[in-house]
Amino acid sequence: MNGTVVVLLGPPGSGKGTQAQRLVEVLGTPHVSSGDLFRHHLSEDTDLGQLAKSYMEKGELVPDDVTVKMVMERISRPDCEEGVILDGFPRTLTQAEALKGALSGRGQEVTVVPLIRVGDEEVVRRLTARRVCKECGAVYNLAFNPPEEEGECDVCGGDLYQREDDNPETVQHRLYTYYKETSPLIGYYFAQDRLVEVDGEQPVEQVSEELLEAIHEAKRAS
Ligand code: AP5
C-alpha cells in the first residue's frame, strides 16, 4: 500500500459511510467498511456472517481476531495499493495495533484520522431515520435526505431497507460500546499526531470539504 491511508473515526451515525462514499469520488481510493464486509458475509450466509450477526444485533463488537483477519485480507488486495479509506476499522486498540503492524510491514503508516464529532441525540435521530439501498448501498435519511420516491433508491431504483441494528435500543447500546471500546482511539491517534476533529453536525457538503482539507494537509505534511 503506497498511498494515503485515511481512518474515519466517529460514533455510529456520524456520517462515516456517507463521507467515505463522497471521498472515494474525489480521491479515487477504495472505501473499506468493516460493517459492510460483515453485512456482505451475512447476506451470503457464511459462518463469519452468522458469527457477526450475534454481535451486531446486540450492538456489540465482533471479536478482534476475526475482524482483523477479515479487514487485513481486504486491504491486502491490489486495489488498496494506492491507499484506502477505512470506515469503522479500527474500533479497538488491538485492531489499531494490528493495522499499524500490517502497514509498517510495507513501510507505510496511517496518514490521517478525521474524528467526525456528532452528539448522542443527533446520532439517535439520524439512525432511526436511516434507509439503505439493498442493491447499491446508497444511504438516505427520511428526515434530512429522503429519496424522491418512497422506498426506492434514486441511484439504481433498488428497494430501501432499515438496518436491524438501527432500532432505538440497539442504537443506545452501540453508543455505549463506542464510548467504552472505541473512544480510547482518540487519545491513541492524538498522541501520534494523526487526529483532526471535524464538526459532523454541519451539512454533508461542508463536512466533506473539511475532511478533504484535512486529508490534503496531512498528505502535504507527510
Ligand atoms: P458499522 O456498519 O460500521 O456501523 P457504525 O460504525 O455504527 O456506523 P454506521 O454505519 O451506523 O454510521 P455512519 O457513521 O457510517 O453514518 P452514515 O453515513 O450511514 O458497524 C455495524 C456493526 O458491525 C457494529 O455494531 C459491530 O457489531 C460490527 N462491526 C463493524 N466494524 C467492526 C469492527 N471494526 N470491530 C468489531 N465489530 C465491528 O449516516 C447515518 C445517517 O445520517 C444516514 O441516514 C445519513 O443520510 C445521515 N447523515 C450523514 N451525514 C449527515 C449530515 N452531515 N447531516 C445530516 N444527516 C447526515
XYZ file of C-alpha atoms and ligand atoms in Angstrom:
279
model
C 0.000 0.000 0.000
C 1.820 3.128 -1.181
C -0.787 5.852 -0.895
C -2.961 7.638 1.593
C -4.488 5.702 4.474
C -7.458 7.549 5.973
C -9.126 6.211 9.130
C -12.584 7.713 9.618
C -13.353 7.749 13.329
C -16.637 8.730 14.947
C -19.707 7.379 16.733
C -22.354 5.334 14.931
C -24.325 7.587 12.623
C -21.681 10.308 12.498
C -21.626 10.053 8.696
C -18.544 7.875 8.154
C -20.167 5.859 5.365
C -21.771 8.905 3.745
C -18.484 10.778 3.733
C -16.403 7.782 2.633
C -18.569 7.372 -0.477
C -18.024 11.056 -1.312
C -14.264 10.870 -0.663
C -13.936 7.890 -2.995
C -15.194 10.063 -5.856
C -12.547 12.718 -5.231
C -9.571 10.645 -4.082
C -10.205 7.549 -6.210
C -9.112 5.239 -3.392
C -11.332 2.350 -2.284
C -13.685 2.544 0.695
C -13.362 -0.385 3.078
C -16.105 -0.601 5.711
C -15.847 -3.416 8.260
C -19.616 -3.150 8.861
C -20.315 -3.578 5.127
C -17.937 -6.562 4.974
C -19.812 -8.219 7.843
C -23.189 -7.434 6.217
C -21.929 -8.984 2.976
C -20.981 -12.172 4.833
C -24.420 -12.114 6.450
C -26.181 -11.832 3.102
C -24.099 -14.780 1.798
C -24.933 -16.736 4.977
C -21.274 -17.622 5.671
C -20.062 -18.867 9.074
C -18.432 -15.484 9.644
C -21.730 -13.776 8.795
C -23.585 -15.918 11.351
C -20.958 -15.198 13.995
C -21.008 -11.446 13.273
C -24.820 -11.358 13.378
C -24.894 -12.478 17.010
C -22.796 -9.431 17.992
C -24.210 -6.885 15.546
C -27.822 -7.422 16.579
C -26.855 -6.618 20.186
C -24.779 -3.567 19.223
C -21.557 -5.191 20.419
C -18.233 -5.527 18.656
C -17.337 -8.671 16.746
C -14.195 -10.221 18.341
C -10.894 -8.643 17.302
C -9.275 -11.774 15.864
C -11.931 -12.419 13.202
C -12.377 -8.713 12.458
C -8.652 -8.111 11.980
C -8.283 -11.171 9.744
C -11.202 -10.106 7.539
C -10.061 -6.475 7.124
C -6.385 -7.355 6.604
C -7.340 -9.753 3.823
C -9.388 -6.993 2.174
C -6.750 -4.259 2.338
C -4.020 -6.572 1.071
C -5.764 -6.752 -2.321
C -4.204 -4.842 -5.253
C -6.908 -2.140 -5.408
C -5.748 -0.863 -1.983
C -2.106 -0.453 -3.063
C -2.607 3.250 -3.774
C -4.401 3.854 -0.481
C -7.648 3.187 1.304
C -10.410 4.935 3.229
C -11.160 2.866 6.323
C -14.650 3.245 7.816
C -15.444 1.507 11.115
C -11.984 -0.037 11.456
C -10.020 0.059 13.700
C -12.503 0.152 16.567
C -10.311 -1.082 19.429
C -6.699 -0.520 20.463
C -5.929 -4.128 19.499
C -7.269 -3.503 15.975
C -5.298 -0.240 15.735
C -2.086 -2.002 16.684
C -2.786 -4.762 14.146
C -3.309 -2.147 11.432
C -0.116 -0.353 12.412
C 1.836 -3.618 12.250
C 0.444 -4.570 8.853
C 1.168 -1.142 7.385
C 4.671 -0.896 8.817
C 5.426 -4.289 7.260
C 5.013 -2.469 3.937
C 6.835 0.701 5.013
C 3.532 2.554 5.441
C 1.548 4.258 8.166
C -1.844 5.812 8.795
C -1.861 9.246 7.117
C -4.702 10.968 8.964
C -7.569 10.153 11.344
C -10.502 12.535 10.990
C -12.731 12.344 14.079
C -16.287 13.198 12.985
C -17.950 14.597 16.092
C -21.750 14.259 16.458
C -23.787 14.433 19.700
C -25.736 11.448 21.054
C -29.202 12.921 20.404
C -28.334 13.610 16.782
C -26.989 10.047 16.417
C -30.315 8.585 17.573
C -32.282 10.966 15.340
C -30.205 10.068 12.294
C -30.006 6.315 12.717
C -33.683 5.714 13.388
C -34.472 7.600 10.130
C -31.724 5.977 8.019
C -32.638 3.864 4.997
C -30.123 1.982 2.816
C -30.420 0.647 -0.739
C -30.363 -3.169 -0.889
C -28.742 -3.072 -4.318
C -26.088 -0.322 -4.365
C -25.733 0.618 -0.675
C -26.675 4.300 -1.172
C -27.608 5.868 2.177
C -30.707 8.048 2.748
C -32.312 9.744 5.688
C -36.082 10.176 5.890
C -35.629 13.474 7.756
C -32.626 15.102 6.038
C -32.124 13.377 2.709
C -35.237 11.408 1.653
C -35.416 9.516 -1.656
C -37.515 11.084 -4.412
C -39.857 8.057 -4.463
C -40.716 6.493 -1.112
C -38.858 3.203 -0.563
C -36.930 3.444 -3.849
C -33.265 4.287 -4.470
C -32.698 7.454 -6.568
C -29.456 5.998 -7.948
C -30.458 2.485 -9.089
C -34.172 2.054 -8.304
C -33.399 -0.688 -5.720
C -35.536 -1.254 -2.601
C -34.619 0.682 0.524
C -34.484 -1.079 3.907
C -33.876 -0.219 7.553
C -30.855 -1.889 9.179
C -31.822 -4.254 12.021
C -29.381 -2.527 14.383
C -30.964 0.911 13.759
C -33.751 0.449 16.334
C -33.559 2.858 19.329
C -32.485 0.212 21.916
C -29.633 -1.167 19.800
C -28.513 2.344 18.823
C -28.180 3.179 22.560
C -26.062 0.081 23.082
C -23.902 0.871 20.033
C -23.237 4.308 21.525
C -22.266 2.701 24.853
C -19.923 0.321 23.002
C -18.407 3.254 21.108
C -17.556 5.172 24.291
C -16.241 2.073 26.063
C -14.245 0.341 23.323
C -13.561 2.837 20.529
C -13.147 6.249 22.152
C -9.673 5.296 23.554
C -8.517 5.519 19.915
C -8.993 9.298 20.098
C -6.088 9.581 22.558
C -4.121 6.899 20.712
C -4.148 8.781 17.399
C -3.860 12.217 19.055
C -0.595 11.033 20.655
C 0.622 10.045 17.169
C -0.319 13.464 15.774
C -2.786 11.931 13.324
C -6.095 13.190 14.756
C -8.101 16.012 13.153
C -11.520 16.929 14.570
C -14.378 17.771 12.233
C -17.830 19.018 13.268
C -20.117 16.303 11.862
C -23.324 18.237 12.569
C -22.739 20.567 9.636
C -24.327 19.926 6.223
C -22.884 16.902 4.388
C -21.085 19.078 1.789
C -19.387 21.190 4.468
C -18.199 18.101 6.330
C -16.747 16.738 3.055
C -14.889 19.986 2.411
C -13.297 19.943 5.855
C -12.372 16.277 5.512
C -10.696 16.882 2.159
C -8.807 19.846 3.568
C -7.563 17.710 6.472
C -6.510 14.884 4.132
C -4.646 17.208 1.737
C -2.928 18.944 4.646
C -1.833 15.604 6.113
C -0.520 14.467 2.707
C 1.479 17.678 2.344
C 2.974 17.212 5.815
C 3.848 13.525 5.322
P -20.990 -0.231 11.141
O -21.753 -0.612 9.948
O -19.580 0.203 10.998
O -21.839 0.872 11.899
P -21.411 2.207 12.700
O -19.986 2.482 12.939
O -22.241 2.084 13.907
O -21.708 3.304 11.747
P -22.958 3.480 10.880
O -22.807 2.719 9.606
O -24.208 3.192 11.680
O -22.973 5.052 10.667
P -22.063 6.001 9.781
O -21.142 6.763 10.665
O -21.465 5.268 8.621
O -23.192 7.009 9.290
P -23.951 7.148 7.869
O -23.064 7.777 6.876
O -24.644 5.879 7.488
O -20.975 -1.414 12.207
C -22.135 -2.172 12.475
C -21.769 -3.298 13.447
O -20.788 -4.179 12.834
C -21.104 -2.859 14.759
O -22.074 -2.502 15.726
C -20.330 -4.127 15.132
O -21.193 -5.100 15.682
C -19.838 -4.619 13.796
N -18.516 -4.072 13.437
C -18.219 -3.227 12.399
N -16.906 -2.913 12.392
C -16.352 -3.550 13.446
C -15.022 -3.595 13.983
N -14.017 -2.905 13.431
N -14.806 -4.356 15.070
C -15.812 -5.084 15.634
N -17.097 -5.075 15.195
C -17.362 -4.307 14.116
O -25.051 8.253 8.287
C -26.084 7.938 9.223
C -27.369 8.670 8.809
O -27.163 10.081 8.956
C -27.784 8.456 7.339
O -29.185 8.403 7.261
C -27.227 9.696 6.614
O -28.009 10.038 5.482
C -27.339 10.768 7.696
N -26.286 11.788 7.629
C -24.966 11.598 7.383
N -24.302 12.760 7.438
C -25.228 13.714 7.739
C -25.164 15.130 7.950
N -23.998 15.821 7.870
N -26.299 15.784 8.255
C -27.497 15.119 8.352
N -27.617 13.779 8.143
C -26.489 13.088 7.859
